[in-house]
Amino acid sequence: MPSTKQFPHPPWLAIAMVAVFAFSASLRFWQLSRFNTLVFDEVYYAKFANNYLTQTQFFNAHPPLSQYIIAIAMWLGEHMPIDRDIVNGLTGSLHSPWSYRWLNALTGSFVPLVVGGIAYQLSDRRSYAVIAAIFAAADGLFLVESRYALNNIYLVILGLLGHWFLLIALKTPKKKRYLWLTLAGTGFGASAAIKWNGLGFLLGAYLLWIVAWIVKWGREQGAGSREQRTGRDKGDKGDKEATTNSQLAISNYQLPTPLEMAFYLGIIPVAVYSISWIPHLMLNPTPNFWEMQREILFYHQRIGSGADVHPYCSRWYTWLLMLRPVAYFYKTTISLDESVPVVGPSIPEASAKVIYDVHAMGNPILWWFSAVAILYAIWIVAKSAIASFGLAKVFVTGNSSQAQNRIQNTEIQNIGIYLYFALNWLANLLPWIRVTRCTFLYHYMGASVFAVLALAWIVDRWLRSYHRNLRLLGITAIFLILLAFVFWMPLYLGLPLSPESYRWRMWLPSWV
């Protein structure tokens, strides 16, 4: 007699995530030592990391955590049998480029998985998680930042881990969620210990908590008023129904109390940030901790802005449309037979036949679509806020059927997701309005993740639509994003290009 036992469904979410990780890792580790030099800000971070290894005193204009990580990578990398014959002494000691880049590459490979994890916690949709992870893996700026000893990839992944752990904690029973809240606070504190702008992730969490408590308070007030009216006529049964209806309108998340927020997302981040300075202060006892914070602030205030400071300075409002990317590496040669030049000036472009350019730029189609998506999310939230009086009236009077309640609560959940995108995007972007120093496109990386999440959410909804045109629109959007990633990949990986091929990829004059 044949068995009636059903075969389990294949864990396609795990399979998809493993595939995304393998794809991301292969691009990040491919010929990692190809440019045997210090690329862009590796002249700071790789050198600073080596200073920790050699116990050389120095001034660091950023918190030190990323340089510790790179130093650990350098020490471990020197014991790996990979690219041992490709070395340079540009950090102050003899190291291979692999040694100071491999951990960045590994860390960057996990970013799409964390983005997918956040997407899944927000929606419980496997399709949304996979689309979000694919979009994150198809972003060129994250690929470039992962292939060199820079610090932005650590800032972003630690901040995102803080959000991921926080979302898990909010779905976990109160007696079991303390570990997740501790991990969330640790992630937020560690992100700030990379750069101060890592605080944007923590600010977003606080903004969401404040708004959630305001909304919850408003609904409880409405539910209480309704219970008073229905209780006189329906007794205990009416009270039970009113309570059930009010619960339908409240998110599945269990909000932290003010005391929990103060400890887990207040004291713990501050403690993590402060502890991260101990190795630096042991090597550099003066200035002390508080003086060092002031020195960092004054250092960045003294940096000017404009082309005279750096040719690739860009203002915050240009980042959405990616108007000014950054050239991290640019060299020209006569032919492909020549080795990749890493030192000395380039030959005149008029006589060059081959161009090697590592351009720190996002996937243009992904960024432009994401800019529209996040602005749409803000519009949805603003429209909901304007209409909130009418929504509150329904909760107070109870004049809605059970079916209408289900529809309303679905819309509330969707608005809550849009609110998550909007507040986190604004928290990571708007503080840059007051910054007068020279800023760069990579300062938008933290905010850009939430714009990508918004786009992935919209595309997933299109793919689930009953309308054929919307499903086709979703498929087209995914295809164009992946096609653009392949088209601009030579600029992400520094592949050799002819001058004509290079110009084809410089769509805007400001990109050069």
Coordinates of C-alpha atoms in Angstrom, one line a residue:
M1 CA 0.0 0.0 0.0
P2 CA 1.5 3.3 -1.0
S3 CA 2.4 5.8 1.7
T4 CA 0.1 8.7 2.2
K5 CA 2.8 10.8 3.9
Q6 CA 3.2 14.0 2.1
F7 CA 6.7 15.1 1.1
P8 CA 7.8 18.4 2.8
H9 CA 7.8 21.5 0.6
P10 CA 11.4 22.3 -0.5
P11 CA 12.9 25.1 1.6
W12 CA 13.0 27.4 -1.4
L13 CA 13.5 30.6 0.7
A14 CA 16.8 29.1 2.2
I15 CA 17.8 27.9 -1.3
A16 CA 17.2 31.3 -2.8
M17 CA 19.1 33.0 -0.1
V18 CA 22.1 30.6 -0.4
A19 CA 22.1 31.3 -4.2
V20 CA 22.1 35.1 -3.6
F21 CA 24.9 34.8 -1.1
A22 CA 27.0 32.6 -3.5
F23 CA 26.4 35.2 -6.3
S24 CA 27.4 38.1 -4.1
A25 CA 30.5 36.4 -2.7
S26 CA 31.7 35.3 -6.1
L27 CA 31.7 38.9 -7.3
R28 CA 33.3 40.3 -4.2
F29 CA 36.1 37.8 -4.0
W30 CA 36.9 37.7 -7.7
Q31 CA 40.5 38.8 -8.3
L32 CA 40.4 40.7 -5.0
S33 CA 44.2 41.4 -5.2
R34 CA 44.0 42.6 -8.7
F35 CA 44.9 46.2 -7.9
N36 CA 48.0 45.9 -5.8
T37 CA 47.8 49.3 -4.2
L38 CA 45.7 51.3 -1.8
V39 CA 42.4 52.3 -3.4
F40 CA 40.7 55.6 -2.4
D41 CA 40.3 55.7 1.5
E42 CA 42.4 52.5 2.0
V43 CA 45.2 55.0 2.3
Y44 CA 43.6 55.8 5.7
Y45 CA 41.8 52.7 7.0
A46 CA 44.4 50.0 5.9
K47 CA 47.2 52.2 7.2
F48 CA 45.4 52.8 10.5
A49 CA 44.7 49.1 10.8
N50 CA 48.4 48.4 10.4
N51 CA 49.2 51.0 13.0
Y52 CA 47.2 49.0 15.5
L53 CA 49.2 45.9 14.5
T54 CA 52.5 47.6 14.8
Q55 CA 51.5 49.6 18.0
T56 CA 52.2 52.9 16.2
Q57 CA 50.5 56.0 17.7
F58 CA 48.3 58.1 15.4
F59 CA 45.2 60.3 15.2
N60 CA 42.0 58.7 13.9
A61 CA 39.3 61.0 12.6
H62 CA 36.6 58.3 13.0
P63 CA 35.7 55.9 15.8
P64 CA 38.1 52.9 15.6
L65 CA 35.9 49.8 15.3
S66 CA 36.3 49.4 11.5
Q67 CA 40.1 49.7 11.7
Y68 CA 40.1 47.0 14.4
I69 CA 38.2 44.7 12.1
I70 CA 40.5 45.4 9.2
A71 CA 43.5 44.8 11.4
I72 CA 42.2 41.4 12.5
A73 CA 41.6 40.7 8.8
M74 CA 45.2 41.6 8.0
W75 CA 46.6 39.4 10.7
L76 CA 44.5 36.5 9.7
G77 CA 45.0 37.1 6.0
E78 CA 48.8 36.9 6.4
H79 CA 48.3 33.3 7.5
M80 CA 46.1 32.3 4.6
P81 CA 47.8 30.7 1.5
I82 CA 46.1 33.1 -0.9
D83 CA 47.9 35.7 -3.1
R84 CA 51.0 35.5 -0.9
D85 CA 53.1 36.5 -3.8
I86 CA 51.2 39.8 -4.3
V87 CA 52.3 42.2 -1.7
N88 CA 53.1 45.9 -1.1
G89 CA 54.4 48.1 1.7
L90 CA 52.0 50.9 1.3
T91 CA 50.3 50.4 4.7
G92 CA 53.6 50.8 6.5
S93 CA 54.3 47.1 6.6
L94 CA 54.5 44.4 3.9
H95 CA 51.0 43.1 3.3
S96 CA 49.0 41.5 0.5
P97 CA 45.9 43.4 -0.8
W98 CA 44.0 40.2 0.0
S99 CA 44.8 40.5 3.7
Y100 CA 43.3 43.9 4.1
R101 CA 40.3 43.3 1.8
W102 CA 39.0 39.7 2.3
L103 CA 36.9 40.4 5.4
N104 CA 35.2 43.4 3.8
A105 CA 34.3 41.1 0.9
L106 CA 32.9 38.4 3.2
T107 CA 30.9 41.0 5.2
G108 CA 29.5 42.6 2.1
S109 CA 28.3 39.2 0.9
F110 CA 26.0 38.9 3.9
V111 CA 24.3 42.3 3.4
P112 CA 21.7 41.0 0.9
L113 CA 20.8 38.2 3.4
V114 CA 20.3 40.7 6.2
V115 CA 18.2 42.9 3.9
G116 CA 16.1 39.8 3.0
G117 CA 15.8 39.0 6.7
I118 CA 14.4 42.4 7.5
A119 CA 12.0 42.1 4.6
Y120 CA 10.7 38.8 5.9
Q121 CA 10.3 40.0 9.4
L122 CA 8.3 43.0 8.2
S123 CA 5.9 40.9 6.0
D124 CA 6.3 37.2 6.5
R125 CA 6.5 37.0 2.7
R126 CA 9.2 34.8 1.3
S127 CA 8.8 36.3 -2.1
Y128 CA 9.4 39.8 -0.7
A129 CA 12.4 38.6 1.2
V130 CA 14.0 37.1 -2.0
I131 CA 13.2 40.2 -4.1
A132 CA 14.7 42.5 -1.5
A133 CA 17.8 40.3 -1.3
I134 CA 18.3 40.2 -5.0
F135 CA 18.0 44.0 -5.3
A136 CA 20.5 44.5 -2.5
A137 CA 22.9 42.1 -4.3
A138 CA 22.4 44.0 -7.6
D139 CA 23.6 47.3 -6.1
G140 CA 27.0 48.5 -7.5
L141 CA 28.0 50.8 -4.7
F142 CA 27.7 48.0 -2.1
L143 CA 29.8 45.8 -4.4
V144 CA 32.5 48.3 -4.7
E145 CA 32.6 49.2 -1.0
S146 CA 32.9 45.4 -0.2
R147 CA 35.9 44.9 -2.4
Y148 CA 38.2 47.3 -0.6
A149 CA 39.4 48.0 2.9
L150 CA 36.8 50.7 3.6
N151 CA 34.5 51.2 6.5
N152 CA 31.0 51.9 5.1
I153 CA 30.0 48.3 4.6
Y154 CA 30.5 47.6 8.3
L155 CA 28.5 50.7 9.3
V156 CA 25.5 49.5 7.1
I157 CA 25.5 45.8 8.1
L158 CA 25.8 46.5 11.8
G159 CA 22.9 49.1 11.6
L160 CA 20.8 46.6 9.6
L161 CA 21.5 43.8 12.0
G162 CA 20.3 46.1 14.8
H163 CA 17.0 46.5 12.9
W164 CA 16.7 42.8 12.1
F165 CA 17.2 41.8 15.7
L166 CA 14.8 44.4 16.9
L167 CA 12.1 43.2 14.6
I168 CA 12.7 39.6 15.8
A169 CA 12.5 40.8 19.4
L170 CA 9.2 42.6 18.8
K171 CA 7.7 39.3 17.6
T172 CA 9.1 37.3 20.4
P173 CA 7.2 36.8 23.8
K174 CA 8.4 39.3 26.3
K175 CA 10.0 36.8 28.6
K176 CA 12.2 35.5 25.7
R177 CA 13.1 38.6 23.8
Y178 CA 15.8 40.1 26.0
L179 CA 18.6 38.4 24.0
W180 CA 17.3 39.9 20.8
L181 CA 17.0 43.3 22.3
T182 CA 20.5 43.1 23.6
L183 CA 21.8 42.1 20.2
A184 CA 19.8 45.0 18.6
G185 CA 21.4 47.5 21.0
T186 CA 24.8 46.0 20.3
G187 CA 24.3 46.3 16.6
F188 CA 23.2 50.0 16.8
G189 CA 26.1 50.8 19.2
A190 CA 28.6 49.1 16.9
S191 CA 27.3 50.9 13.9
A192 CA 28.0 54.2 15.6
A193 CA 31.4 52.9 16.5
I194 CA 32.2 52.7 12.8
K195 CA 31.1 56.3 12.1
W196 CA 28.8 58.7 13.9
N197 CA 26.3 58.6 11.0
G198 CA 25.6 55.0 12.1
L199 CA 23.4 56.6 14.7
G200 CA 20.8 57.1 11.9
F201 CA 19.8 53.5 12.3
L202 CA 19.1 54.0 16.0
L203 CA 17.3 57.2 15.3
G204 CA 15.0 55.4 12.9
A205 CA 14.2 52.8 15.6
Y206 CA 13.3 55.5 18.1
L207 CA 11.1 57.4 15.7
L208 CA 9.2 54.2 14.9
W209 CA 8.8 53.4 18.6
I210 CA 7.4 56.9 19.3
V211 CA 5.0 56.8 16.4
A212 CA 3.9 53.3 17.3
W213 CA 3.1 54.3 20.9
I214 CA 1.1 57.3 19.7
V215 CA -0.9 55.2 17.4
K216 CA -1.4 52.5 20.0
W217 CA -2.6 55.1 22.5
G218 CA -5.0 56.6 20.0
R219 CA -6.5 53.1 19.3
E220 CA -6.8 52.2 22.9
Q221 CA -8.7 55.5 23.5
G222 CA -11.0 54.7 20.6
A223 CA -11.5 51.1 21.8
G224 CA -12.3 52.3 25.3
S225 CA -14.9 54.7 24.1
R226 CA -16.5 52.0 22.0
E227 CA -16.6 49.6 24.9
Q228 CA -18.4 52.1 27.0
R229 CA -21.1 52.4 24.3
T230 CA -21.5 48.8 23.4
G231 CA -21.2 47.5 27.0
R232 CA -24.5 49.2 28.0
D233 CA -26.4 47.2 25.4
K234 CA -24.4 43.9 25.0
G235 CA -22.9 43.3 28.4
D236 CA -19.9 41.0 28.7
K237 CA -20.4 39.7 25.1
G238 CA -20.2 43.2 23.8
D239 CA -17.0 43.9 25.7
K240 CA -15.4 40.8 24.3
E241 CA -16.3 41.7 20.7
A242 CA -15.1 45.2 21.2
T243 CA -11.8 44.1 22.6
T244 CA -11.4 41.6 19.8
N245 CA -12.0 44.3 17.2
S246 CA -9.6 46.6 18.8
Q247 CA -6.9 43.9 18.8
L248 CA -7.4 43.5 15.1
A249 CA -6.2 47.0 14.6
I250 CA -3.1 46.7 16.7
S251 CA 0.1 45.4 15.1
N252 CA 1.5 42.0 15.9
Y253 CA 4.6 43.6 17.3
Q254 CA 4.9 43.9 21.1
L255 CA 6.3 47.3 21.7
P256 CA 9.1 47.8 24.1
T257 CA 8.4 49.7 27.3
P258 CA 10.1 53.0 27.9
L259 CA 12.4 51.3 30.4
E260 CA 13.3 48.6 27.9
M261 CA 14.1 51.3 25.3
A262 CA 16.2 53.2 27.7
F263 CA 18.3 50.1 28.6
Y264 CA 18.5 48.1 25.5
L265 CA 18.5 50.9 22.9
G266 CA 20.1 53.5 25.2
I267 CA 22.5 52.2 27.7
I268 CA 23.7 49.2 25.7
P269 CA 24.6 51.2 22.5
V270 CA 26.4 53.8 24.6
A271 CA 28.3 51.0 26.4
V272 CA 29.3 49.3 23.2
Y273 CA 30.4 52.6 21.6
S274 CA 32.5 53.4 24.7
I275 CA 34.1 50.0 25.1
S276 CA 35.1 50.1 21.4
W277 CA 37.5 52.9 22.2
I278 CA 39.5 50.9 24.8
P279 CA 42.2 49.4 22.5
H280 CA 42.7 52.8 20.8
L281 CA 43.1 54.6 24.1
M282 CA 45.5 52.0 25.3
L283 CA 47.7 52.8 22.3
N284 CA 47.0 56.5 22.3
P285 CA 46.2 57.6 25.9
T286 CA 46.1 61.3 24.9
P287 CA 43.8 62.8 24.0
N288 CA 41.4 61.0 26.4
F289 CA 38.0 59.7 25.5
W290 CA 36.0 62.9 25.8
E291 CA 38.7 65.0 24.2
M292 CA 38.8 62.5 21.4
Q293 CA 35.1 63.0 20.7
R294 CA 35.6 66.7 20.6
E295 CA 38.7 66.4 18.3
I296 CA 36.7 64.3 15.9
L297 CA 33.9 66.8 15.8
F298 CA 36.3 69.8 15.2
Y299 CA 38.2 67.8 12.6
H300 CA 35.1 67.3 10.5
Q301 CA 33.9 70.8 11.0
R302 CA 37.2 72.2 9.7
I303 CA 36.8 70.2 6.4
G304 CA 35.5 72.5 3.8
S305 CA 33.3 71.6 0.8
G306 CA 33.4 72.0 -3.0
A307 CA 35.7 71.0 -5.8
D308 CA 38.7 72.7 -4.2
V309 CA 38.4 70.2 -1.3
H310 CA 37.7 67.1 -3.4
P311 CA 36.5 66.8 -7.0
Y312 CA 33.8 64.3 -6.1
C313 CA 32.1 66.2 -3.3
S314 CA 28.3 66.0 -3.5
R315 CA 25.3 67.4 -1.5
W316 CA 22.7 65.2 0.1
Y317 CA 19.9 66.1 -2.3
T318 CA 21.9 64.8 -5.3
W319 CA 22.3 61.3 -3.8
L320 CA 18.7 60.2 -4.6
L321 CA 19.4 60.4 -8.4
M322 CA 23.0 59.5 -8.1
L323 CA 24.2 62.7 -9.8
R324 CA 27.8 62.6 -8.6
P325 CA 29.4 59.1 -8.0
V326 CA 33.0 58.8 -7.0
A327 CA 35.9 57.4 -9.0
Y328 CA 37.9 55.2 -6.6
F329 CA 40.5 54.1 -9.1
Y330 CA 41.3 55.3 -12.7
K331 CA 44.2 54.3 -14.9
T332 CA 44.8 54.1 -18.6
T333 CA 47.1 51.9 -20.8
I334 CA 48.0 51.5 -24.4
S335 CA 46.9 47.9 -24.7
L336 CA 45.6 44.9 -22.8
D337 CA 49.0 43.3 -23.0
E338 CA 50.2 45.7 -20.4
S339 CA 49.8 44.9 -16.7
V340 CA 47.2 46.9 -14.8
P341 CA 49.0 50.1 -13.7
V342 CA 48.7 50.8 -10.0
V343 CA 51.2 53.7 -9.4
G344 CA 52.2 56.8 -11.3
P345 CA 50.1 59.1 -13.5
S346 CA 47.9 57.8 -16.3
I347 CA 48.8 58.4 -19.9
P348 CA 46.8 61.1 -21.7
E349 CA 43.3 59.8 -22.4
A350 CA 43.6 60.8 -26.1
S351 CA 46.2 58.2 -26.6
A352 CA 44.8 55.6 -24.2
K353 CA 43.3 52.4 -25.7
V354 CA 42.3 50.7 -22.4
I355 CA 40.6 52.3 -19.3
Y356 CA 40.5 50.8 -15.9
D357 CA 37.9 52.5 -13.7
V358 CA 36.5 51.5 -10.4
H359 CA 33.5 53.8 -10.0
A360 CA 31.7 53.9 -6.6
M361 CA 28.2 54.3 -8.1
G362 CA 25.0 52.5 -7.4
N363 CA 23.0 50.6 -10.0
P364 CA 21.4 53.6 -11.8
I365 CA 18.1 51.8 -12.6
L366 CA 17.8 50.5 -9.1
W367 CA 18.5 53.9 -7.5
W368 CA 16.2 55.8 -9.7
F369 CA 13.4 53.3 -9.2
S370 CA 14.1 53.3 -5.5
A371 CA 13.9 57.1 -5.3
V372 CA 10.4 57.0 -6.8
A373 CA 9.4 54.1 -4.5
I374 CA 10.5 55.9 -1.3
L375 CA 8.8 59.1 -2.3
Y376 CA 5.7 57.1 -2.9
A377 CA 6.0 55.5 0.5
I378 CA 6.3 59.0 2.1
W379 CA 3.2 60.1 0.1
I380 CA 1.2 57.1 1.4
V381 CA 2.2 57.8 5.0
A382 CA 1.4 61.5 4.6
K383 CA -2.0 60.7 3.0
S384 CA -2.8 58.3 5.8
A385 CA -1.9 60.8 8.4
I386 CA -4.2 63.4 6.8
A387 CA -7.0 60.8 6.7
S388 CA -6.3 59.5 10.2
F389 CA -9.2 61.4 11.7
G390 CA -11.7 59.4 9.6
L391 CA -10.0 56.2 10.5
A392 CA -10.0 57.0 14.2
K393 CA -13.7 57.7 13.9
V394 CA -14.4 54.2 12.7
F395 CA -12.6 52.7 15.7
V396 CA -14.4 55.0 18.1
T397 CA -17.9 54.4 16.8
G398 CA -17.5 50.8 15.8
N399 CA -19.6 51.4 12.7
S400 CA -17.9 48.9 10.5
S401 CA -18.5 45.2 9.7
Q402 CA -16.1 42.4 10.4
A403 CA -15.2 42.3 6.7
Q404 CA -14.5 46.0 6.7
N405 CA -12.3 45.6 9.8
R406 CA -10.2 43.0 8.0
I407 CA -9.8 45.4 5.0
Q408 CA -8.9 48.3 7.3
N409 CA -6.4 46.2 9.2
T410 CA -4.7 45.0 6.0
E411 CA -4.3 48.6 4.9
I412 CA -3.0 49.6 8.4
Q413 CA -0.4 46.9 8.2
N414 CA 0.6 48.1 4.7
I415 CA 0.8 51.7 6.0
G416 CA 2.9 50.5 8.9
I417 CA 5.4 49.0 6.5
Y418 CA 5.5 52.2 4.4
L419 CA 6.0 54.1 7.7
Y420 CA 9.0 51.8 8.5
F421 CA 10.6 52.6 5.1
A422 CA 9.9 56.4 5.3
L423 CA 11.0 57.0 8.9
N424 CA 14.3 55.0 8.6
W425 CA 15.1 56.6 5.2
L426 CA 14.5 60.1 6.6
A427 CA 16.5 59.3 9.8
N428 CA 19.5 58.3 7.8
L429 CA 19.3 61.1 5.2
L430 CA 17.9 64.3 6.8
P431 CA 20.7 64.8 9.4
W432 CA 23.0 65.4 6.4
I433 CA 21.1 68.6 5.6
R434 CA 23.0 70.5 8.3
V435 CA 26.4 69.0 7.4
T436 CA 28.6 71.6 5.7
R437 CA 31.8 69.5 5.1
C438 CA 32.5 67.7 1.9
T439 CA 30.2 64.7 1.6
F440 CA 30.1 61.8 -0.8
L441 CA 27.6 59.5 -2.4
Y442 CA 28.5 56.6 -0.1
H443 CA 27.1 58.6 2.8
Y444 CA 23.7 57.7 1.4
M445 CA 24.2 54.0 1.7
G446 CA 22.4 53.7 5.0
A447 CA 19.3 55.5 3.7
S448 CA 19.4 53.8 0.3
V449 CA 18.7 50.3 1.8
F450 CA 15.3 51.5 3.0
A451 CA 14.5 52.9 -0.4
V452 CA 15.5 49.5 -1.9
L453 CA 13.2 47.8 0.6
A454 CA 10.4 50.1 -0.5
L455 CA 10.9 49.3 -4.1
A456 CA 11.1 45.5 -3.5
W457 CA 7.8 45.8 -1.5
I458 CA 6.0 47.5 -4.4
V459 CA 7.4 45.1 -6.9
D460 CA 6.3 42.1 -4.8
R461 CA 2.8 43.6 -4.6
W462 CA 2.8 44.0 -8.4
L463 CA 3.8 40.4 -8.9
R464 CA 0.9 39.3 -6.6
S465 CA -1.6 41.5 -8.3
Y466 CA -4.6 40.1 -10.2
H467 CA -3.9 42.6 -12.9
R468 CA -1.8 41.2 -15.7
N469 CA -0.2 44.6 -16.5
L470 CA 1.0 45.0 -13.0
R471 CA 2.6 41.6 -12.9
L472 CA 4.3 42.4 -16.2
L473 CA 5.5 45.7 -14.7
G474 CA 7.0 43.9 -11.7
I475 CA 8.8 41.4 -14.0
T476 CA 10.1 44.2 -16.2
A477 CA 11.4 46.2 -13.2
I478 CA 13.4 43.1 -12.0
F479 CA 14.7 42.5 -15.5
L480 CA 15.8 46.1 -16.0
I481 CA 17.6 46.2 -12.6
L482 CA 19.5 43.0 -13.3
L483 CA 20.3 44.1 -16.8
A484 CA 21.7 47.5 -15.6
F485 CA 23.8 45.7 -13.0
V486 CA 25.4 43.6 -15.7
F487 CA 25.9 46.6 -18.0
W488 CA 27.7 48.7 -15.4
M489 CA 29.6 45.8 -13.8
P490 CA 32.9 46.7 -15.6
L491 CA 32.9 49.9 -13.6
Y492 CA 32.2 48.1 -10.3
L493 CA 35.0 45.5 -10.9
G494 CA 37.5 47.7 -12.7
L495 CA 37.4 45.6 -15.9
P496 CA 39.3 46.9 -18.9
L497 CA 37.2 49.1 -21.2
S498 CA 37.8 50.8 -24.5
P499 CA 37.3 54.6 -24.4
E500 CA 34.1 54.1 -26.4
S501 CA 32.7 51.5 -24.0
Y502 CA 33.6 53.7 -21.1
R503 CA 31.8 56.7 -22.6
W504 CA 28.7 54.5 -23.2
R505 CA 28.5 53.9 -19.4
M506 CA 28.9 57.6 -18.5
W507 CA 25.3 58.6 -19.0
L508 CA 25.6 61.9 -17.2
P509 CA 28.5 64.4 -17.5
S510 CA 28.6 64.7 -13.7
W511 CA 29.5 61.0 -13.5
V512 CA 33.0 61.4 -15.0

